[in-house]
Rosetta silent file (secondary structure, phi, psi, omega in degrees, C-alpha in Angstrom):
SEQUENCE: MRFARSKRGLRLKTVDSCFQDLKESRLVEETYTVDEVTEILSGLQAVVHSEVESELINTAYTNVLLLRQLFSQAEKWYLKLQTDISELENRELLEQVAEFEKAEFTSSNKKPIIDITKPKLIPINEGGTTELLNKEILRLQQENEKLKSRLKTIEIQATNALDEKSKLERTLQDLQLDQGNEQDFIKAHDLDDLENTVAALKNEFQKTLNDKTENQKSLEENLAAAKHDLLRVQEQLSMAEKELEKKFQQTAAYRNMKEILTKKNDQIRDLRKRLARYESED
SCORE:     score description
SCORE:     0.000 S_00000001
   1 L     0.000  -36.958  168.244  -13.340   -0.046   -5.735 S_00000001
   2 H   -64.471  -30.932 -176.563  -14.667   -3.443   -5.946 S_00000001
   3 H   -72.028  -44.378 -176.884  -16.846   -2.955   -3.030 S_00000001
   4 H   -66.345  -43.312 -176.406  -18.242    0.546   -4.437 S_00000001
   5 H   -51.663  -48.182 -171.264  -18.598   -1.165   -7.887 S_00000001
   6 H   -69.890  -47.099  179.941  -20.806   -3.952   -6.319 S_00000001
   7 H   -67.378  -39.689  172.450  -22.939   -1.447   -4.425 S_00000001
   8 H   -57.982  -37.464 -178.006  -23.444    0.795   -7.441 S_00000001
   9 H   -70.139  -35.246  175.544  -24.468   -2.260   -9.568 S_00000001
  10 H   -61.404  -49.553 -172.562  -27.001   -3.402   -6.660 S_00000001
  11 H   -77.711  -20.857  174.331  -28.450    0.009   -6.621 S_00000001
  12 H   -62.724  -55.818 -169.176  -28.719    0.407  -10.583 S_00000001
  13 H   -60.524  -40.420  178.437  -30.588   -2.910  -10.541 S_00000001
  14 H   -52.129  -53.088 -173.885  -33.006   -1.442   -7.786 S_00000001
  15 H   -68.503  -28.814  175.168  -33.775    1.580   -9.887 S_00000001
  16 H   -66.073  -43.812  173.363  -34.312   -0.534  -12.920 S_00000001
  17 H   -62.693  -22.908  178.729  -36.799   -2.655  -10.985 S_00000001
  18 H   -66.970  -48.593  176.319  -38.644    0.523  -10.151 S_00000001
  19 H   -64.927  -42.058  174.413  -39.176    1.349  -13.727 S_00000001
  20 H   -69.325  -26.167  175.549  -40.086   -2.288  -14.574 S_00000001
  21 H   -71.861  -27.286 -177.244  -42.633   -2.459  -11.768 S_00000001
  22 H   -81.835  -25.564 -178.310  -44.302    0.553  -13.143 S_00000001
  23 H   -59.959  -51.834 -169.850  -44.331   -0.857  -16.722 S_00000001
  24 H   -70.539  -31.963 -170.764  -45.894   -4.030  -15.357 S_00000001
  25 H   -96.916  -26.205 -168.066  -48.297   -2.453  -12.917 S_00000001
  26 H  -116.283  -37.540 -176.028  -49.470    0.851  -14.389 S_00000001
  27 L   -88.646   78.419 -174.960  -48.895    0.731  -18.196 S_00000001
  28 L  -119.859   -7.587 -179.043  -51.861   -1.669  -19.091 S_00000001
  29 L  -107.649  159.127  173.465  -54.008    0.866  -21.189 S_00000001
  30 L   -65.623  -37.423 -174.269  -53.595    2.001  -24.538 S_00000001
  31 L  -139.637  142.889  174.460  -54.272    5.839  -23.898 S_00000001
  32 L  -133.548  154.831  178.824  -53.989    7.958  -20.770 S_00000001
  33 L   -83.581  158.717 -177.483  -54.945   11.353  -19.744 S_00000001
  34 H   -65.756  -32.858  171.729  -52.533   14.108  -18.810 S_00000001
  35 H   -64.637  -37.611 -172.420  -53.456   13.673  -15.070 S_00000001
  36 H   -71.384  -39.281  174.040  -53.022    9.915  -15.205 S_00000001
  37 H   -60.801  -38.192 -178.023  -49.495   10.453  -16.896 S_00000001
  38 H   -62.409  -50.495  166.033  -48.668   13.113  -14.301 S_00000001
  39 H   -49.476  -45.468  176.981  -49.691   10.734  -11.537 S_00000001
  40 H   -64.144  -50.588  176.844  -47.605    7.942  -12.903 S_00000001
  41 H   -63.723  -47.405  174.327  -44.436   10.090  -13.201 S_00000001
  42 H   -43.479  -46.727 -176.788  -44.928   11.491   -9.769 S_00000001
  43 H   -72.599  -31.677  179.888  -44.987    8.039   -8.194 S_00000001
  44 H   -74.984  -28.962 -177.323  -41.995    6.973  -10.182 S_00000001
  45 H   -74.261  -39.906 -175.057  -40.158   10.139   -9.190 S_00000001
  46 H   -57.732  -45.136  176.533  -40.865    9.609   -5.497 S_00000001
  47 H   -65.492  -55.668 -171.902  -39.554    5.983   -5.694 S_00000001
  48 H   -72.421  -29.023  176.217  -36.268    6.758   -7.664 S_00000001
  49 H   -66.710  -36.396 -175.381  -35.731    9.966   -5.506 S_00000001
  50 H   -70.015  -47.594 -179.094  -35.968    7.680   -2.299 S_00000001
  51 H   -58.571  -49.991  178.741  -33.539    4.990   -3.834 S_00000001
  52 H   -50.401  -48.054 -172.472  -31.066    7.534   -4.832 S_00000001
  53 H   -65.976  -48.224 -173.697  -31.134    9.447   -1.681 S_00000001
  54 H   -58.898  -39.181  177.998  -30.702    6.324    0.256 S_00000001
  55 H   -66.065  -39.037  177.755  -27.584    5.187   -1.828 S_00000001
  56 H   -66.127  -48.610  174.467  -25.987    8.685   -1.396 S_00000001
  57 H   -48.739  -59.592  170.363  -26.543    8.506    2.269 S_00000001
  58 H   -42.549  -60.641 -177.212  -25.184    5.084    2.498 S_00000001
  59 H   -63.002  -39.698  171.825  -22.119    5.905    0.563 S_00000001
  60 H   -65.415  -38.494  169.039  -21.311    9.016    2.598 S_00000001
  61 H   -64.015  -35.931  179.204  -21.654    7.033    5.695 S_00000001
  62 H   -58.963  -52.254 -167.858  -19.459    4.259    4.272 S_00000001
  63 H   -74.925  -27.274  174.078  -16.675    6.636    3.459 S_00000001
  64 H   -59.882  -44.909 -174.911  -16.903    8.116    7.105 S_00000001
  65 H   -65.712  -46.796  179.026  -16.480    4.784    8.552 S_00000001
  66 H   -63.333  -38.724  169.902  -13.348    4.011    6.234 S_00000001
  67 H   -50.748  -40.240 -167.107  -11.865    7.456    7.305 S_00000001
  68 H   -77.943  -32.135  170.296  -12.402    6.675   10.794 S_00000001
  69 H   -52.514  -53.088 -172.842  -10.530    3.451   10.582 S_00000001
  70 H   -60.299  -39.901 -170.605   -7.605    5.311    8.816 S_00000001
  71 H   -78.802  -34.580  174.725   -7.624    8.066   11.436 S_00000001
  72 H   -56.426  -47.048 -176.248   -7.747    5.457   14.439 S_00000001
  73 H   -65.663  -41.751 -179.065   -4.562    3.857   13.000 S_00000001
  74 H   -55.174  -50.019  177.731   -2.878    7.124   12.396 S_00000001
  75 H   -54.531  -36.989 -179.356   -3.681    8.161   15.957 S_00000001
  76 H   -68.521  -38.853 -172.618   -2.335    4.989   17.347 S_00000001
  77 L  -100.981    9.695 -171.128    1.153    5.434   15.580 S_00000001
  78 L    39.173   55.929 -169.921    1.048    9.305   16.216 S_00000001
  79 L  -101.435  150.189  168.124    1.168   10.009   12.501 S_00000001
  80 L  -105.883  115.107  179.217    0.169   13.455   10.997 S_00000001
  81 L   -89.944  149.844  179.572   -2.230   13.282    8.123 S_00000001
  82 L  -133.819  139.002  173.426   -2.705   16.111    5.454 S_00000001
  83 L  -139.716  149.821  172.223   -5.603   16.039    3.183 S_00000001
  84 L  -120.821  109.703 -174.093   -6.610   18.375    0.159 S_00000001
  85 H   -63.201  -40.825 -176.438  -10.258   18.514   -0.231 S_00000001
  86 H   -55.990  -30.906  175.675   -9.829   20.169   -3.849 S_00000001
  87 H   -60.837  -17.390 -176.918   -8.249   17.144   -5.061 S_00000001
  88 H   -70.391  -20.628  178.289  -11.558   15.249   -4.533 S_00000001
  89 H  -112.304   21.260  177.930  -12.891   17.371   -7.628 S_00000001
  90 L   -79.161  116.137 -171.668   -9.876   17.228   -9.811 S_00000001
  91 H   -64.536  -40.380  179.156  -11.341   16.179  -13.114 S_00000001
  92 H   -58.235  -50.692 -179.858   -7.891   14.704  -14.336 S_00000001
  93 H   -62.212  -50.873 -177.748   -7.481   12.499  -11.357 S_00000001
  94 H   -59.383  -29.729  177.494  -11.161   11.342  -11.440 S_00000001
  95 H   -73.100  -37.378  168.859  -10.620   10.303  -15.065 S_00000001
  96 H   -60.555  -31.924  173.599   -7.584    8.300  -14.209 S_00000001
  97 H   -63.557  -47.527 -168.047   -9.394    6.654  -11.362 S_00000001
  98 H   -71.050  -40.481 -175.278  -12.126    5.782  -13.901 S_00000001
  99 H   -77.001  -26.911  171.727   -9.614    4.449  -16.664 S_00000001
 100 H   -78.601  -27.425 -178.898   -7.991    2.323  -14.035 S_00000001
 101 H   -71.555  -55.686 -174.841  -11.343    0.818  -12.761 S_00000001
 102 H   -53.072  -52.540  174.923  -12.106    0.130  -16.494 S_00000001
 103 H   -65.765  -40.645 -172.847   -8.808   -1.609  -17.342 S_00000001
 104 H   -61.406  -45.151 -170.402   -8.641   -3.265  -14.101 S_00000001
 105 H   -88.950  -24.199 -176.215  -12.173   -4.952  -14.181 S_00000001
 106 H   -78.077  -43.274  174.694  -12.025   -5.473  -18.011 S_00000001
 107 H   -54.927  -35.056  175.729   -8.700   -7.274  -17.729 S_00000001
 108 H   -67.853  -41.702 -173.577  -10.212   -9.394  -14.774 S_00000001
 109 H   -77.769  -36.602 -176.603  -13.242  -10.396  -16.810 S_00000001
 110 H   -86.053  -34.098 -169.696  -11.285  -11.310  -19.889 S_00000001
 111 L  -132.073   74.621  174.364   -7.964  -12.706  -18.648 S_00000001
 112 H   -72.532  -24.659 -174.999   -8.233  -14.166  -15.194 S_00000001
 113 H   -69.190  -27.383 -176.289   -5.273  -16.303  -15.378 S_00000001
 114 H   -86.000  -36.483 -179.548   -2.977  -13.332  -16.080 S_00000001
 115 H   -63.767  -19.506  173.268   -4.504  -11.362  -13.133 S_00000001
 116 H   -60.580  -44.344  172.155   -3.346  -14.163  -10.712 S_00000001
 117 H   -81.528   -1.346  178.494    0.139  -13.351  -11.510 S_00000001
 118 L   -64.878  137.122  179.807   -0.128   -9.639  -11.866 S_00000001
 119 L   -70.642  140.495 -170.678    2.223   -7.835   -9.457 S_00000001
 120 L   -77.395  149.550  170.308    0.434   -5.979   -6.524 S_00000001
 121 L   -69.406  137.487 -170.509    0.844   -2.239   -6.312 S_00000001
 122 L   -76.358  115.407  178.323    3.356   -0.818   -3.726 S_00000001
 123 L   -46.983  138.251  174.598    1.528    0.545   -0.750 S_00000001
 124 L  -110.077    8.721  171.376    1.801    4.380   -0.431 S_00000001
 125 L  -121.522   41.799  178.468    0.748    4.594    3.127 S_00000001
 126 L   -64.729  136.439  179.860    3.285    2.636    5.020 S_00000001
 127 L  -159.569 -178.308  178.211    3.657    3.734    8.662 S_00000001
 128 L    70.270 -130.994 -177.377    4.170    2.562   12.086 S_00000001
 129 H   -52.383  -52.431 -168.813    6.441   -0.424   12.563 S_00000001
 130 H   -68.945  -29.688 -176.226    7.258   -0.974    8.891 S_00000001
 131 H   -88.078  -26.540  178.172    8.329    2.737    8.381 S_00000001
 132 H   -66.885  -45.108  174.835   10.472    2.743   11.424 S_00000001
 133 H   -52.273  -34.725  174.115   12.118   -0.567   10.221 S_00000001
 134 H   -68.090  -33.508 -175.785   12.715    1.002    6.840 S_00000001
 135 H   -75.511  -44.933 -171.836   14.405    3.988    8.332 S_00000001
 136 H   -73.359  -21.288  179.077   16.609    1.888   10.543 S_00000001
 137 H   -66.840  -45.707 -174.511   17.556   -0.337    7.399 S_00000001
 138 H   -60.791  -45.980 -178.918   18.447    2.887    5.492 S_00000001
 139 H   -57.426  -35.391 -176.980   20.435    4.158    8.429 S_00000001
 140 H   -75.347  -40.806  179.216   22.454    0.870    8.630 S_00000001
 141 H   -59.441  -44.628 -176.371   22.968    0.880    4.869 S_00000001
 142 H   -69.844  -36.952  172.559   24.338    4.410    4.937 S_00000001
 143 H   -58.856  -30.903  178.238   26.566    3.471    7.891 S_00000001
 144 H   -76.931  -36.595  176.866   27.875    0.499    6.107 S_00000001
 145 H   -61.340  -32.751  173.515   28.718    2.741    3.123 S_00000001
 146 H   -75.959  -29.206  166.702   30.810    4.922    5.389 S_00000001
 147 H   -61.782  -44.117  168.934   32.655    2.036    6.789 S_00000001
 148 H   -51.842  -47.259  176.360   33.418    0.934    3.204 S_00000001
 149 H   -61.270  -47.375 -177.542   34.747    4.363    2.438 S_00000001
 150 H   -70.321  -30.148 -179.886   36.902    4.539    5.705 S_00000001
 151 H   -70.418  -35.467 -179.548   38.189    0.992    4.970 S_00000001
 152 H   -82.298  -21.618  166.935   39.297    1.865    1.612 S_00000001
 153 H   -62.820  -36.332  176.745   41.023    5.111    2.808 S_00000001
 154 H   -73.763  -38.375  171.452   42.934    2.900    5.383 S_00000001
 155 H   -53.364  -40.877  174.103   43.909    0.460    2.654 S_00000001
 156 H   -61.960  -48.604  171.704   45.342    3.259    0.613 S_00000001
 157 H   -55.007  -40.064  176.425   47.238    4.468    3.667 S_00000001
 158 H   -64.386  -43.753  169.838   48.500    1.093    4.416 S_00000001
 159 H   -57.944  -39.649  178.548   49.602    0.744    0.853 S_00000001
 160 H   -63.306  -43.215  179.788   51.336    4.135    0.904 S_00000001
 161 H   -65.418  -37.356 -177.840   53.126    3.080    4.104 S_00000001
 162 H   -75.489  -28.195  172.212   54.389   -0.164    2.689 S_00000001
 163 H   -69.845  -35.665 -172.192   55.628    1.708   -0.455 S_00000001
 164 H   -72.684  -40.068 -175.099   57.343    4.331    1.934 S_00000001
 165 H   -60.701  -42.287  177.640   58.922    1.358    3.921 S_00000001
 166 H   -58.848  -49.959  170.088   60.251   -0.125    0.667 S_00000001
 167 H   -47.305  -48.027 -175.074   61.855    3.258   -0.176 S_00000001
 168 H   -69.362  -38.139  178.485   63.301    3.577    3.357 S_00000001
 169 H   -58.926  -43.233 -177.652   64.679    0.007    3.119 S_00000001
 170 H   -69.049  -42.890  176.217   66.349    0.749   -0.162 S_00000001
 171 H   -55.369  -49.795  173.891   67.665    4.135    1.179 S_00000001
 172 H   -54.847  -39.485  179.503   69.029    2.259    4.157 S_00000001
 173 H   -76.383  -31.042  177.286   70.875   -0.171    2.289 S_00000001
 174 H   -68.111  -42.759  177.750   72.559    2.569    0.166 S_00000001
 175 H   -60.062  -34.976 -177.849   73.462    4.448    3.524 S_00000001
 176 H   -59.678  -32.425 -178.793   75.024    1.267    4.880 S_00000001
 177 H   -78.730  -28.330 -173.051   77.563    1.061    2.093 S_00000001
 178 H   -92.083  -37.605 -178.886   78.546    4.759    2.373 S_00000001
 179 L  -114.953  173.755 -170.020   78.414    5.475    6.205 S_00000001
 180 L   -74.778 -162.509 -174.583   79.552    3.800    9.610 S_00000001
 181 H   -86.619  -27.063 -179.102   77.736    1.849   12.060 S_00000001
 182 H   -72.515  -36.698  169.161   76.400    4.988   13.807 S_00000001
 183 H   -51.698  -49.375  176.281   74.633    6.008   10.802 S_00000001
 184 H   -53.688  -41.793 -163.709   73.287    2.435   10.268 S_00000001
 185 H   -80.137  -37.033  171.787   71.891    2.531   13.904 S_00000001
 186 H   -45.296  -55.694 -178.141   70.106    5.879   13.216 S_00000001
 187 H   -68.633  -27.429  173.174   68.423    4.513   10.183 S_00000001
 188 H   -62.440  -45.104  173.186   67.615    1.247   11.945 S_00000001
 189 H   -53.228  -59.992  175.204   65.782    3.327   14.566 S_00000001
 190 H   -41.146  -49.259 -175.709   63.862    5.066   11.837 S_00000001
 191 H   -57.582  -55.533  177.808   63.000    1.798   10.284 S_00000001
 192 H   -60.430  -22.175  168.817   61.660    0.559   13.491 S_00000001
 193 H   -79.213  -25.866  167.782   59.361    3.393   14.062 S_00000001
 194 H   -68.249  -37.144  176.600   58.078    2.988   10.657 S_00000001
 195 H   -67.322  -24.195  177.952   57.381   -0.646   11.289 S_00000001
 196 H   -63.629  -47.214  179.496   55.692    0.338   14.417 S_00000001
 197 H   -57.540  -59.130 -179.759   53.506    2.709   12.439 S_00000001
 198 H   -52.196  -36.769 -179.984   52.625    0.056    9.781 S_00000001
 199 H   -63.190  -48.027 -170.479   51.888   -2.446   12.701 S_00000001
 200 H   -73.841  -39.379  164.624   49.468    0.249   14.234 S_00000001
 201 H   -52.092  -41.708  173.936   47.857    0.718   10.827 S_00000001
 202 H   -66.782  -38.712 -177.828   47.321   -2.859   10.258 S_00000001
 203 H   -60.922  -44.468  170.847   45.732   -3.147   13.703 S_00000001
 204 H   -56.766  -36.987  179.809   43.353   -0.264   12.894 S_00000001
 205 H   -69.875  -37.402 -171.234   42.614   -1.839    9.558 S_00000001
 206 H   -68.424  -49.860  179.809   41.771   -5.164   11.287 S_00000001
 207 H   -58.654  -33.585  175.502   39.472   -3.423   13.886 S_00000001
 208 H   -68.028  -36.731  177.671   37.576   -1.655   11.126 S_00000001
 209 H   -63.780  -47.737 -179.872   37.161   -4.779    9.208 S_00000001
 210 H   -59.336  -35.930  177.604   35.684   -6.557   12.265 S_00000001
 211 H   -58.952  -34.765 -173.496   33.451   -3.550   12.947 S_00000001
 212 H   -67.565  -52.934 -174.513   32.184   -3.910    9.244 S_00000001
 213 H   -56.621  -34.749  177.638   31.575   -7.580    9.872 S_00000001
 214 H   -69.375  -40.272  178.216   29.599   -6.957   12.855 S_00000001
 215 H   -65.792  -34.730  175.563   27.508   -4.157   11.259 S_00000001
 216 H   -64.588  -47.843 -178.357   26.803   -6.526    8.280 S_00000001
 217 H   -61.253  -40.486 -178.827   25.576   -9.122   10.530 S_00000001
 218 H   -71.231  -17.406 -174.913   23.337   -6.768   12.552 S_00000001
 219 H   -82.494  -48.641  176.065   22.020   -5.274    9.162 S_00000001
 220 H   -52.362  -27.033 -171.722   21.162   -8.885    7.848 S_00000001
 221 H   -79.032  -37.587 -174.720   19.360   -9.658   11.261 S_00000001
 222 H   -63.647  -39.969 -173.677   17.405   -6.290   11.040 S_00000001
 223 H   -68.330  -38.970  178.334   16.426   -7.038    7.431 S_00000001
 224 H   -59.074  -45.441 -177.683   15.238  -10.534    8.460 S_00000001
 225 H   -70.135  -23.639  174.668   13.156   -8.960   11.350 S_00000001
 226 H   -66.125  -49.744 -178.403   11.844   -6.395    9.031 S_00000001
 227 H   -51.010  -41.250 -176.497   10.612   -9.196    6.727 S_00000001
 228 H   -68.510  -56.066 -167.417    8.856  -11.111    9.607 S_00000001
 229 H   -57.372  -48.555 -171.434    7.226   -7.857   10.736 S_00000001
 230 H   -66.780  -39.477  172.084    6.007   -6.880    7.262 S_00000001
 231 H   -61.724  -35.439 -175.602    4.585  -10.514    6.857 S_00000001
 232 H   -70.645  -56.533 -173.716    2.820  -10.231   10.241 S_00000001
 233 H   -51.004  -43.211 -171.090    1.487   -6.709    9.243 S_00000001
 234 H   -74.183  -27.634  173.790    0.186   -8.087    5.943 S_00000001
 235 H   -76.954  -29.891  176.324   -1.432  -11.081    7.582 S_00000001
 236 H   -62.628  -49.582  176.304   -3.203   -8.709   10.185 S_00000001
 237 H   -52.436  -40.265  178.613   -4.540   -6.605    7.140 S_00000001
 238 H   -65.569  -43.150 -175.174   -5.961   -9.738    5.524 S_00000001
 239 H   -69.846  -25.984 -175.939   -7.536  -10.769    8.684 S_00000001
 240 H   -89.542  -31.989  162.920   -9.059   -7.302    9.187 S_00000001
 241 H   -54.699  -52.024  179.927  -10.502   -7.170    5.507 S_00000001
 242 H   -53.831  -46.526 -179.433  -12.197  -10.552    6.185 S_00000001
 243 H   -58.893  -40.649 -176.930  -13.558   -9.215    9.471 S_00000001
 244 H   -62.758  -56.969 -176.666  -14.646   -5.940    7.665 S_00000001
 245 H   -55.107  -45.434  173.643  -16.457   -7.964    5.104 S_00000001
 246 H   -65.121  -32.678  179.119  -18.211  -10.170    7.613 S_00000001
 247 H   -71.424  -32.056  179.335  -19.336   -7.265    9.614 S_00000001
 248 H   -61.573  -43.687  179.702  -20.666   -5.389    6.547 S_00000001
 249 L   -68.198   -6.480  175.342  -23.025   -8.407    6.002 S_00000001
 250 L  -102.983   -1.354 -177.390  -24.297   -8.044    9.459 S_00000001
 251 L   -78.830  161.860  177.436  -25.023   -4.486    9.245 S_00000001
 252 H   -55.545  -43.037 -170.587  -28.557   -2.833    9.376 S_00000001
 253 H   -73.095  -33.606  175.354  -28.174   -1.347    5.861 S_00000001
 254 H   -66.638  -33.144  173.311  -27.440   -4.644    4.333 S_00000001
 255 H   -68.132  -42.782  173.041  -30.463   -6.275    6.140 S_00000001
 256 H   -54.155  -56.858  178.250  -32.607   -3.348    4.970 S_00000001
 257 H   -52.974  -50.701 -178.235  -31.694   -3.964    1.388 S_00000001
 258 H   -57.168  -49.757 -178.742  -32.279   -7.567    1.563 S_00000001
 259 H   -69.533  -28.301  175.784  -35.799   -7.008    3.036 S_00000001
 260 H   -59.977  -47.520  176.889  -36.502   -4.236    0.486 S_00000001
 261 H   -58.455  -47.992  167.520  -35.671   -6.657   -2.284 S_00000001
 262 H   -50.295  -45.162  179.183  -37.727   -9.298   -0.787 S_00000001
 263 H   -72.119  -31.382  175.658  -40.746   -7.202   -0.560 S_00000001
 264 H   -68.477  -42.526 -178.730  -40.384   -5.922   -4.080 S_00000001
 265 H   -71.283  -21.480  173.008  -40.079   -9.337   -5.416 S_00000001
 266 H   -67.498  -40.784 -173.668  -43.280  -10.392   -3.423 S_00000001
 267 H   -70.830  -42.523 -170.487  -45.116   -7.332   -4.895 S_00000001
 268 H   -65.991  -47.332  177.513  -44.001   -8.359   -8.319 S_00000001
 269 H   -49.476  -40.878 -173.604  -45.154  -11.878   -7.912 S_00000001
 270 H   -84.042  -24.481  165.601  -48.486  -10.795   -6.658 S_00000001
 271 H   -57.863  -42.596  174.756  -48.900   -8.248   -9.391 S_00000001
 272 H   -52.827  -55.614 -176.175  -48.125  -10.969  -11.885 S_00000001
 273 H   -59.714  -41.051 -166.180  -50.872  -13.229  -10.333 S_00000001
 274 H   -71.573  -36.825 -178.663  -53.337  -10.442  -10.277 S_00000001
 275 H   -75.352  -32.844  168.172  -52.770   -9.595  -14.004 S_00000001
 276 H   -60.963  -35.706  174.584  -53.042  -13.329  -14.959 S_00000001
 277 H   -53.803  -47.673 -174.187  -56.239  -13.544  -13.055 S_00000001
 278 H   -61.472  -41.808 -179.869  -57.477  -10.541  -14.942 S_00000001
 279 H   -66.069  -33.242  178.928  -56.466  -11.913  -18.375 S_00000001
 280 H   -77.457  -16.682  170.586  -58.034  -15.241  -17.678 S_00000001
 281 H   -84.146  -19.825  175.875  -61.533  -13.502  -16.777 S_00000001
 282 L   -71.932    0.000    0.000  -61.326  -11.341  -20.176 S_00000001
């Protein structure tokens, strides 16, 4: 939007200069005939028509180059893009863009200090490596939640097993008072089985805890890698923007515009000299 705003302002200045040239070069008499007025307006119409047509063509070509860059990047990452041409004439969306431009540039002109700390908009077209890393992070987070849920279930099972063990121990003590050594041996065997079960649950719990620790470390490493990749992508985008600006200043359209402005300035200076010479002769 900043680039388009600059180009629009430059073209409007060019159109204004066409009218100013006409005033200074042709509007020197007090009265004109119909034919003279028609000739003046026809000349002005031709100049303005040429300027506006040139700007419209340049805008269309610029949009094509911008879309070509986006399509090339999408093709590189095997992305599928979908567009809705009807949205380009959506009056509500166009008004929102106009309000955004007005608020953005008004605030930047009045409060430059605030703009420095203004948070940036979140990109809506992330793709490629960043999108894959985000998906992997999401998958690891979901897996971590599943491990937490499983760990909680195992903790509940272990607690229930310990409660059951305590109940069996109390039952065993009661039976030892009422029955003989044979019954005591049977209950002791059951207690050993229960202890083995508890030991197995403890081992499973420890294994799950270790898996959780490893997954947590893996998630942290992936997050760090994702941050590094994101910083690298941002740096590449910044370099690409600088390169694009540099290439634009070297384009034929830029040089032609500069040459046209130079010629216009020379014509204006020449006309002013001629007018000054005529006034001095009078």
